[in-house]
Coordinates of C-alpha atoms in Angstrom, one line a residue:
M1 CA -34.5 -59.6 -29.5
Y2 CA -33.6 -59.9 -33.2
C3 CA -36.6 -61.8 -34.4
K4 CA -37.2 -60.9 -38.0
G5 CA -40.2 -58.9 -38.8
V6 CA -42.2 -59.9 -41.9
I7 CA -45.0 -58.0 -43.7
G8 CA -46.1 -60.0 -46.6
M9 CA -42.9 -61.3 -48.2
V10 CA -40.8 -58.2 -47.1
R11 CA -38.7 -58.3 -44.0
Y12 CA -38.3 -55.0 -42.2
A13 CA -35.4 -54.2 -40.0
L14 CA -36.9 -50.8 -39.1
R15 CA -40.4 -49.2 -39.3
M16 CA -41.1 -45.7 -38.0
E17 CA -44.8 -44.8 -38.2
G18 CA -46.5 -41.4 -37.6
V19 CA -43.3 -39.8 -36.1
T20 CA -43.8 -36.2 -35.2
K21 CA -41.3 -34.0 -33.4
E22 CA -41.8 -30.4 -32.3
F23 CA -39.3 -28.0 -30.9
P24 CA -40.3 -24.5 -29.6
G25 CA -41.9 -22.8 -32.5
V26 CA -40.9 -25.4 -35.0
K27 CA -42.5 -28.7 -36.2
A28 CA -39.3 -30.5 -37.3
L29 CA -41.2 -33.7 -38.3
D30 CA -44.8 -34.1 -39.2
N31 CA -46.3 -37.6 -39.3
I32 CA -43.2 -39.3 -40.9
H33 CA -43.5 -42.8 -42.3
F34 CA -40.1 -44.5 -42.8
E35 CA -39.4 -48.2 -43.3
V36 CA -36.2 -50.0 -44.2
E37 CA -36.0 -53.6 -45.5
E38 CA -33.6 -56.0 -43.8
G39 CA -30.1 -56.0 -45.4
E40 CA -30.7 -53.1 -47.8
I41 CA -28.8 -49.9 -48.3
H42 CA -31.5 -47.3 -48.0
A43 CA -31.0 -43.6 -48.8
L44 CA -32.6 -40.9 -46.6
I45 CA -32.4 -37.6 -48.4
G46 CA -33.7 -34.1 -48.6
E47 CA -32.5 -30.5 -48.5
N48 CA -31.0 -29.1 -45.2
G49 CA -33.9 -28.6 -42.8
A50 CA -35.9 -31.4 -44.3
G51 CA -35.8 -33.4 -41.0
K52 CA -33.3 -36.1 -41.8
S53 CA -31.0 -35.6 -38.8
T54 CA -34.0 -35.1 -36.4
L55 CA -35.4 -38.5 -37.6
I56 CA -32.1 -40.2 -37.1
K57 CA -31.6 -38.7 -33.6
I58 CA -35.0 -40.1 -32.7
L59 CA -33.9 -43.5 -33.9
A60 CA -30.6 -43.2 -32.0
G61 CA -32.4 -42.3 -28.7
I62 CA -31.1 -38.7 -28.7
H63 CA -34.5 -37.1 -29.2
K64 CA -37.9 -38.4 -28.0
P65 CA -40.8 -38.0 -30.5
N66 CA -44.0 -36.2 -29.6
A67 CA -45.9 -38.9 -31.4
G68 CA -45.2 -42.1 -33.4
T69 CA -44.1 -45.6 -33.1
I70 CA -40.8 -47.4 -33.8
Y71 CA -40.5 -51.1 -34.6
I72 CA -37.1 -52.9 -34.8
N73 CA -37.6 -56.2 -36.6
E74 CA -41.3 -55.8 -35.9
E75 CA -40.7 -55.4 -32.1
K76 CA -42.2 -52.2 -30.8
V77 CA -39.5 -50.3 -29.1
E78 CA -39.4 -47.3 -26.8
M79 CA -36.1 -45.7 -27.8
N80 CA -35.5 -44.0 -24.4
D81 CA -31.8 -43.3 -24.8
V82 CA -28.7 -44.0 -26.7
R83 CA -28.0 -47.1 -24.7
T84 CA -31.3 -48.6 -25.8
A85 CA -30.5 -48.0 -29.4
R86 CA -27.1 -49.7 -29.0
Q87 CA -28.8 -52.7 -27.3
Y88 CA -30.8 -53.1 -30.5
G89 CA -27.7 -53.0 -32.6
I90 CA -28.2 -49.4 -33.9
S91 CA -25.0 -47.4 -34.6
V92 CA -25.0 -43.9 -36.0
I93 CA -22.1 -42.0 -37.6
H94 CA -23.3 -38.5 -37.2
Q95 CA -22.5 -35.7 -39.6
E96 CA -20.8 -33.7 -36.9
L97 CA -17.7 -35.6 -35.7
S98 CA -17.8 -36.5 -32.0
L99 CA -14.2 -37.5 -31.4
A100 CA -12.1 -36.8 -28.4
K101 CA -9.3 -35.0 -30.2
N102 CA -6.8 -35.1 -27.3
M103 CA -7.0 -38.9 -27.3
T104 CA -5.5 -41.4 -29.7
V105 CA -7.2 -43.1 -32.6
A106 CA -7.4 -46.4 -30.7
E107 CA -8.8 -44.8 -27.6
N108 CA -11.5 -43.1 -29.7
I109 CA -12.5 -46.2 -31.6
F110 CA -13.0 -48.2 -28.4
L111 CA -14.1 -45.3 -26.1
G112 CA -16.5 -46.7 -23.5
K113 CA -15.5 -50.3 -24.5
F114 CA -12.0 -50.5 -23.1
S115 CA -10.7 -54.0 -22.5
E116 CA -9.1 -54.2 -19.1
K117 CA -6.0 -56.0 -17.9
G118 CA -6.1 -56.1 -14.1
L119 CA -6.6 -52.5 -13.0
F120 CA -5.3 -51.1 -16.3
V121 CA -6.6 -50.7 -19.9
N122 CA -5.1 -53.4 -22.1
D123 CA -3.3 -51.0 -24.5
K124 CA -1.8 -53.7 -26.7
E125 CA -5.2 -55.3 -27.4
L126 CA -6.7 -51.8 -28.0
I127 CA -4.0 -51.0 -30.6
D128 CA -4.1 -54.4 -32.3
K129 CA -7.9 -54.4 -32.7
S130 CA -7.8 -50.8 -34.0
A131 CA -5.1 -51.7 -36.5
E132 CA -7.4 -54.5 -37.8
L133 CA -10.3 -52.1 -38.3
L134 CA -8.1 -49.5 -40.0
K135 CA -6.8 -52.2 -42.3
M136 CA -10.3 -53.5 -43.0
I137 CA -11.2 -50.1 -44.5
G138 CA -7.9 -49.6 -46.2
M139 CA -6.5 -46.9 -43.9
E140 CA -3.6 -48.8 -42.5
E141 CA -1.4 -45.7 -43.0
I142 CA -3.2 -44.2 -39.9
S143 CA -1.4 -45.3 -36.7
P144 CA -3.7 -46.3 -33.9
Q145 CA -1.4 -44.4 -31.5
T146 CA -1.8 -41.1 -33.4
R147 CA -3.5 -38.4 -31.6
V148 CA -6.8 -37.5 -33.4
S149 CA -6.0 -33.8 -33.3
N150 CA -3.1 -34.5 -35.7
L151 CA -5.5 -36.1 -38.4
S152 CA -7.2 -34.3 -41.2
V153 CA -11.0 -34.0 -41.1
A154 CA -11.2 -36.7 -43.7
Q155 CA -9.1 -39.1 -41.6
Q156 CA -11.1 -38.3 -38.6
Q157 CA -14.2 -39.3 -40.5
M158 CA -12.6 -42.7 -41.2
V159 CA -11.9 -43.1 -37.4
E160 CA -15.7 -42.5 -36.8
I161 CA -16.4 -45.3 -39.3
C162 CA -14.0 -47.6 -37.5
R163 CA -15.7 -46.8 -34.2
A164 CA -19.1 -47.8 -35.6
L165 CA -17.6 -51.0 -37.0
S166 CA -16.2 -51.9 -33.6
E167 CA -19.7 -52.6 -32.3
D168 CA -22.1 -55.5 -33.0
I169 CA -24.2 -53.5 -35.5
H170 CA -27.5 -54.6 -37.1
I171 CA -28.6 -51.1 -38.4
L172 CA -25.8 -48.7 -39.4
V173 CA -26.8 -45.1 -40.0
M174 CA -24.2 -43.0 -42.0
D175 CA -24.9 -39.3 -42.0
E176 CA -22.8 -37.6 -44.7
P177 CA -19.9 -40.1 -44.3
T178 CA -18.3 -39.1 -47.6
A179 CA -18.5 -35.3 -47.2
S180 CA -14.7 -35.0 -46.5
L181 CA -13.5 -37.9 -48.7
A182 CA -11.9 -37.7 -52.1
Q183 CA -13.1 -40.1 -54.9
A184 CA -10.7 -43.0 -54.1
E185 CA -11.8 -42.9 -50.4
V186 CA -15.5 -42.7 -51.4
E187 CA -15.1 -45.8 -53.6
R188 CA -13.3 -47.6 -50.7
L189 CA -16.2 -46.7 -48.4
I190 CA -18.8 -47.9 -50.9
S191 CA -17.0 -51.2 -51.1
I192 CA -17.1 -51.5 -47.3
M193 CA -20.8 -50.7 -47.3
R194 CA -21.4 -53.5 -49.8
R195 CA -19.4 -56.0 -47.7
L196 CA -21.5 -55.1 -44.7
K197 CA -24.7 -55.5 -46.7
E198 CA -23.5 -59.0 -47.7
K199 CA -23.1 -59.8 -44.0
G200 CA -26.7 -58.8 -43.3
V201 CA -26.1 -55.3 -41.9
T202 CA -28.9 -52.8 -42.8
I203 CA -27.5 -49.4 -43.8
I204 CA -29.3 -46.1 -43.8
F205 CA -27.2 -43.7 -46.0
I206 CA -27.6 -39.9 -45.8
S207 CA -25.8 -38.0 -48.5
H208 CA -26.1 -34.9 -50.6
K209 CA -24.0 -36.5 -53.3
L210 CA -26.6 -38.0 -55.6
N211 CA -24.2 -39.9 -57.7
E212 CA -23.2 -42.0 -54.7
I213 CA -26.8 -42.6 -53.8
F214 CA -27.6 -43.9 -57.3
E215 CA -24.4 -46.1 -57.2
V216 CA -24.9 -47.9 -53.9
C217 CA -28.5 -47.5 -52.6
D218 CA -31.4 -50.0 -53.2
R219 CA -34.2 -47.6 -52.3
I220 CA -34.6 -43.9 -51.5
T221 CA -36.8 -42.1 -49.1
V222 CA -37.3 -38.3 -49.6
L223 CA -38.2 -35.8 -46.8
R224 CA -39.1 -32.2 -47.5
D225 CA -39.8 -29.5 -44.9
G226 CA -40.3 -32.1 -42.2
T227 CA -42.8 -34.1 -44.2
Y228 CA -42.7 -37.5 -46.0
V229 CA -42.5 -37.1 -49.8
G230 CA -42.1 -40.8 -50.9
T231 CA -40.0 -43.9 -51.2
E232 CA -38.9 -45.2 -54.5
K233 CA -36.6 -47.9 -55.9
T234 CA -33.3 -46.3 -57.0
S235 CA -33.5 -48.2 -60.3
E236 CA -36.9 -46.5 -61.1
L237 CA -35.8 -42.9 -60.4
S238 CA -34.0 -40.4 -62.6
Y239 CA -31.6 -37.8 -61.3
E240 CA -34.1 -35.0 -62.4
K241 CA -37.1 -36.7 -60.7
L242 CA -35.2 -37.2 -57.5
I243 CA -34.2 -33.5 -57.3
E244 CA -37.7 -32.5 -58.0
M245 CA -38.9 -34.6 -55.1
M246 CA -36.3 -33.0 -52.9
V247 CA -36.9 -29.4 -53.7
G248 CA -40.5 -29.5 -54.9
R249 CA -39.7 -28.0 -58.2
E250 CA -37.6 -28.7 -61.3
I251 CA -34.0 -27.5 -61.0
D252 CA -31.7 -26.5 -63.9
D253 CA -28.2 -27.9 -64.4
I254 CA -26.5 -27.5 -61.0
Y255 CA -23.4 -25.8 -62.5
P256 CA -23.9 -22.3 -63.8
P257 CA -22.5 -21.2 -67.2
H258 CA -18.8 -20.7 -67.0
E259 CA -18.3 -17.0 -67.6
T260 CA -15.0 -16.0 -66.1
S261 CA -12.6 -13.6 -67.8
V262 CA -9.0 -14.7 -66.9
G263 CA -6.3 -12.0 -66.9
E264 CA -2.7 -11.8 -65.9
V265 CA -1.0 -13.4 -62.9
F266 CA -1.4 -11.2 -59.8
F267 CA -0.4 -13.6 -57.0
E268 CA 2.6 -16.0 -56.7
A269 CA 3.6 -18.2 -53.8
K270 CA 7.0 -19.9 -54.2
H271 CA 8.6 -22.9 -52.5
I272 CA 6.1 -23.5 -49.7
N273 CA 7.3 -26.2 -47.3
S274 CA 5.8 -27.6 -44.1
E275 CA 5.7 -31.0 -42.3
R276 CA 3.1 -32.2 -44.9
V277 CA 4.0 -29.9 -47.9
K278 CA 7.0 -30.3 -50.1
D279 CA 8.2 -27.4 -52.2
V280 CA 4.9 -26.3 -53.7
S281 CA 4.8 -23.2 -55.9
F282 CA 1.7 -21.8 -57.6
C283 CA 0.2 -18.6 -59.1
L284 CA -3.3 -17.1 -59.4
K285 CA -4.6 -15.0 -62.3
R286 CA -7.1 -12.2 -62.2
G287 CA -10.6 -13.2 -62.8
E288 CA -10.0 -17.0 -62.5
V289 CA -11.3 -19.7 -60.3
L290 CA -8.2 -21.8 -59.4
G291 CA -8.7 -25.4 -58.3
F292 CA -6.7 -27.6 -56.0
Y293 CA -7.5 -31.3 -56.2
G294 CA -6.0 -34.5 -54.7
L295 CA -6.9 -37.6 -52.8
M296 CA -7.3 -37.7 -49.0
G297 CA -4.0 -36.8 -47.5
A298 CA -2.6 -35.2 -50.7
G299 CA -2.0 -31.9 -48.9
R300 CA -4.6 -29.6 -50.5
S301 CA -5.6 -27.9 -47.3
E302 CA -2.1 -28.1 -45.9
V303 CA -0.7 -26.0 -48.7
M304 CA -3.0 -23.1 -47.7
R305 CA -2.5 -23.6 -44.0
A306 CA 1.3 -23.3 -44.6
L307 CA 0.8 -20.3 -46.8
L308 CA -1.3 -18.5 -44.2
G309 CA 1.0 -19.3 -41.3
I310 CA -1.5 -21.6 -39.6
D311 CA 1.0 -24.5 -39.8
K312 CA 4.7 -24.0 -39.1
S313 CA 6.2 -23.5 -42.5
T314 CA 8.9 -22.0 -44.7
K315 CA 8.3 -20.1 -47.9
G316 CA 10.2 -18.5 -50.7
D317 CA 8.8 -15.3 -52.2
V318 CA 5.1 -14.5 -51.8
I319 CA 4.2 -11.8 -54.3
L320 CA 0.8 -10.0 -54.4
E321 CA 0.2 -7.4 -57.1
G322 CA 3.9 -7.1 -57.8
K323 CA 5.0 -6.6 -54.2
K324 CA 6.6 -9.1 -51.9
I325 CA 4.6 -9.7 -48.7
T326 CA 5.5 -11.5 -45.5
I327 CA 2.9 -13.9 -44.0
N328 CA 3.7 -15.4 -40.6
S329 CA 0.1 -15.7 -39.4
P330 CA -3.5 -15.6 -40.6
V331 CA -3.6 -12.0 -39.3
D332 CA -0.8 -11.0 -41.6
A333 CA -2.6 -12.8 -44.5
A334 CA -5.9 -11.1 -43.8
E335 CA -4.2 -7.7 -43.6
A336 CA -2.7 -8.4 -47.0
G337 CA -6.1 -9.3 -48.3
I338 CA -5.9 -13.1 -48.3
V339 CA -8.6 -14.9 -46.3
L340 CA -9.7 -18.5 -45.8
A341 CA -13.2 -20.0 -45.5
P342 CA -12.1 -23.3 -43.8
E343 CA -13.2 -26.8 -44.4
D344 CA -14.6 -27.2 -40.9
R345 CA -16.9 -24.2 -41.0
K346 CA -18.8 -25.0 -37.8
Y347 CA -15.7 -25.1 -35.6
E348 CA -13.1 -23.0 -37.4
G349 CA -15.3 -20.6 -39.5
L350 CA -18.1 -19.7 -37.2
I351 CA -19.1 -19.0 -33.6
L352 CA -22.2 -21.1 -33.6
K353 CA -23.8 -19.8 -30.5
Q354 CA -23.5 -16.2 -31.6
T355 CA -25.8 -14.3 -34.0
V356 CA -25.6 -13.9 -37.8
D357 CA -24.9 -10.2 -37.2
F358 CA -22.0 -11.0 -34.7
N359 CA -20.3 -13.5 -37.0
I360 CA -20.5 -11.3 -40.1
T361 CA -18.9 -8.3 -38.5
L362 CA -16.4 -10.0 -36.3
P363 CA -13.4 -9.4 -38.7
I364 CA -14.2 -5.7 -39.0
L365 CA -14.8 -4.9 -35.3
K366 CA -12.1 -2.2 -35.3
Q367 CA -14.0 -0.3 -38.0
I368 CA -17.5 -0.5 -36.5
I369 CA -16.5 0.2 -32.9
S370 CA -15.6 3.7 -31.7
G371 CA -14.0 3.5 -28.2
I372 CA -16.4 1.1 -26.5
K373 CA -19.5 2.1 -28.5
L374 CA -20.8 0.2 -31.5
K375 CA -21.5 2.2 -34.7
K376 CA -24.9 0.6 -35.0
S377 CA -25.9 2.2 -38.3
M378 CA -22.7 1.2 -40.0
N379 CA -23.0 -2.3 -38.4
D380 CA -26.6 -2.8 -39.5
A381 CA -26.0 -1.4 -43.0
T382 CA -23.0 -3.7 -43.5
V383 CA -24.8 -6.8 -42.4
D384 CA -27.9 -6.0 -44.4
S385 CA -26.0 -5.3 -47.6
I386 CA -23.9 -8.4 -47.5
A387 CA -26.7 -10.7 -46.4
K388 CA -28.9 -9.5 -49.3
R389 CA -26.0 -9.9 -51.7
L390 CA -25.4 -13.5 -50.7
R391 CA -29.1 -14.2 -50.2
I392 CA -28.7 -15.5 -46.7
K393 CA -32.0 -16.9 -45.4
T394 CA -32.5 -16.2 -41.7
P395 CA -35.5 -15.2 -39.6
S396 CA -33.4 -12.2 -38.4
Y397 CA -29.8 -11.1 -38.2
E398 CA -30.1 -11.7 -34.4
S399 CA -30.8 -15.5 -35.0
K400 CA -28.0 -17.8 -33.8
V401 CA -25.9 -19.2 -36.6
M402 CA -26.3 -22.7 -35.2
N403 CA -30.0 -22.6 -36.2
L404 CA -29.4 -22.0 -39.9
S405 CA -29.1 -24.6 -42.6
G406 CA -25.7 -25.8 -43.7
G407 CA -25.9 -23.8 -46.9
N408 CA -26.8 -20.5 -45.1
Q409 CA -24.0 -21.2 -42.5
Q410 CA -21.6 -21.4 -45.4
K411 CA -23.0 -18.1 -46.8
V412 CA -22.3 -16.5 -43.4
V413 CA -18.7 -17.7 -43.6
L414 CA -18.4 -16.1 -47.0
A415 CA -20.1 -12.9 -45.8
K416 CA -17.7 -12.4 -42.8
W417 CA -14.7 -12.4 -45.1
L418 CA -16.2 -10.5 -48.0
V419 CA -17.0 -7.5 -45.7
T420 CA -13.2 -7.2 -45.3
N421 CA -12.9 -6.5 -49.1
P422 CA -10.3 -9.3 -49.7
K423 CA -8.2 -9.7 -52.8
I424 CA -8.0 -13.5 -52.6
L425 CA -10.7 -15.8 -51.0
I426 CA -9.6 -19.4 -50.4
L427 CA -12.6 -21.8 -50.3
D428 CA -11.8 -25.1 -48.6
E429 CA -14.6 -27.6 -49.4
P430 CA -17.3 -24.9 -49.6
T431 CA -20.2 -27.3 -50.4
R432 CA -19.3 -29.9 -47.8
G433 CA -22.5 -31.3 -46.3
I434 CA -25.0 -29.0 -48.0
D435 CA -27.9 -30.0 -50.3
V436 CA -28.1 -29.7 -54.0
G437 CA -30.2 -26.5 -54.0
A438 CA -27.7 -24.8 -51.7
K439 CA -24.8 -26.0 -53.7
Q440 CA -26.2 -24.4 -56.8
E441 CA -26.5 -21.1 -54.9
I442 CA -22.9 -21.4 -53.7
Y443 CA -21.7 -22.0 -57.2
K444 CA -23.5 -18.9 -58.5
L445 CA -22.0 -16.9 -55.7
I446 CA -18.5 -18.1 -56.6
Y447 CA -18.8 -16.6 -60.0
E448 CA -20.4 -13.4 -58.7
I449 CA -17.5 -13.0 -56.3
V450 CA -14.9 -13.5 -59.1
K451 CA -16.7 -11.0 -61.2
S452 CA -16.4 -8.4 -58.4
G453 CA -12.6 -8.6 -58.6
V454 CA -11.8 -11.2 -55.9
G455 CA -9.5 -14.1 -56.8
I456 CA -10.9 -17.5 -55.9
I457 CA -8.9 -20.6 -54.9
L458 CA -11.2 -23.6 -54.6
I459 CA -10.1 -26.7 -52.7
S460 CA -12.5 -29.6 -53.3
S461 CA -12.6 -33.4 -53.0
E462 CA -15.4 -33.5 -55.5
M463 CA -14.0 -33.9 -58.9
P464 CA -17.1 -32.6 -60.8
E465 CA -16.8 -29.3 -58.8
V466 CA -13.2 -28.6 -59.8
M467 CA -13.9 -29.7 -63.4
N468 CA -17.0 -27.6 -63.9
L469 CA -16.1 -24.5 -61.9
C470 CA -12.3 -24.0 -62.3
D471 CA -10.3 -22.3 -65.1
R472 CA -7.1 -24.1 -64.0
I473 CA -6.5 -27.1 -61.7
Y474 CA -3.4 -28.0 -59.6
I475 CA -3.3 -31.7 -58.6
L476 CA -1.4 -32.7 -55.5
R477 CA -0.1 -36.1 -54.2
E478 CA 1.7 -36.7 -51.0
G479 CA 2.2 -33.0 -50.3
Q480 CA 3.7 -32.4 -53.7
L481 CA 2.4 -30.6 -56.8
K482 CA 2.1 -33.3 -59.5
G483 CA 0.2 -31.6 -62.3
E484 CA -1.4 -28.4 -63.7
L485 CA -4.3 -28.6 -66.1
Q486 CA -6.0 -25.9 -68.1
R487 CA -9.8 -26.1 -68.3
E488 CA -9.9 -27.1 -71.9
E489 CA -7.6 -30.1 -71.4
V490 CA -9.3 -31.4 -68.2
T491 CA -10.7 -35.0 -68.1
D492 CA -11.6 -37.0 -65.0
Q493 CA -9.2 -39.7 -66.2
L494 CA -6.3 -37.3 -66.5
I495 CA -6.9 -35.7 -63.1
M496 CA -7.0 -39.2 -61.5
Q497 CA -3.8 -40.3 -63.2
Y498 CA -1.9 -37.3 -61.7
A499 CA -3.7 -37.9 -58.3
I500 CA -2.8 -41.6 -58.0
G501 CA 0.7 -41.5 -59.6
G502 CA 0.0 -42.7 -63.1
I503 CA 1.7 -39.6 -64.4
E504 CA 4.8 -38.0 -62.9

């Protein structure tokens, strides 16, 4: 099955020719040509909606194309289903995690491949093999016996990677594998990718983080609006040229001018403690963007979850605008004017099968419903106003959120909380999994929101984000606050020293 395909002197692990895919009312792919050389790391990029995920789902046997041909090592293949893809050594780590959260790490890694001992699953072998895979990617701190629901999103992503590595892979597709990872974990993953390449594994790498693509990829294929734009050697492309290929136009510096006007402290949280947070105190000033940074597992999100009463916690004084407030639940927090746009927007921030309209007005239902009747004019005016303010692109407000791009889904999350007129908006990984054009839009919106009088707390695993957007940065490690830096003193080296323990 694995005879090597050769065209001229080039060996192709994969060729997809003339691939077209139509959904009702939408041509997702139009005559796509995509070829990947054996043993290379090949980037597949484009803005959200460009067709990357659809193309990969065709390769994985999830979707069937309306037209086109697939060759694996120059063998023409009918990719009828997921099982066929696995038989050809194709493994896909999808952007949307597909773990069974009520099962353990080991059970998830070997789901469908359990080794049996008599009538029972061989648990010891399962645990031992899982521990080996976790050690291989430098995540031995994760116990194979831990229930996946107890892991952070970033740790769950590493379990997905282990699951792919547990198979006999020849082509590994990684769809946004670093979206939830901090810099140290990204570097670890890149090291793993290079080791796999040395072993002859062909890797298709999808990422919106262009610095990672330039660091690790041999060639880059760009899609735009379901069409093939071109394939280039990474060494022959500039950052600016690549962005132009992606968006079809030149794009200015991704980060907008820093124009905040920082005032006095108006919020303080003292002595926050939870299972994963140890005595963290911080403050927020008017008109500032406050950053929280740390490596995976540092406790960035956990601080906010403890503050808002999502996780069981204890707190000292919480003071907003000079008054002590009590927060035992997210409802208490929202009533006080403190809201969270969560890291996992699809499952914690949105109801995907509902409309844009429904999602935006969900937090203010009490205001727009009289008895059992919807105040339609108020509802429509609210949705229209905030959607235009945030520049949400949608065919209509009755469109289901699941059909929007990642960037527009994130804008809906922002909209649903901004209609509550919050005092503090906490953004947890607000640009996770969205393209460079959408990122630029979100960055502009952050500054617009701050100028409107809302305090912003930005949690991000992307160091350039916190360095370029924030007025002040708190750095955490192992659930503890290890450093506080003003914008003018920030360097990536200094942030990393606090994050890894070089400075106490």
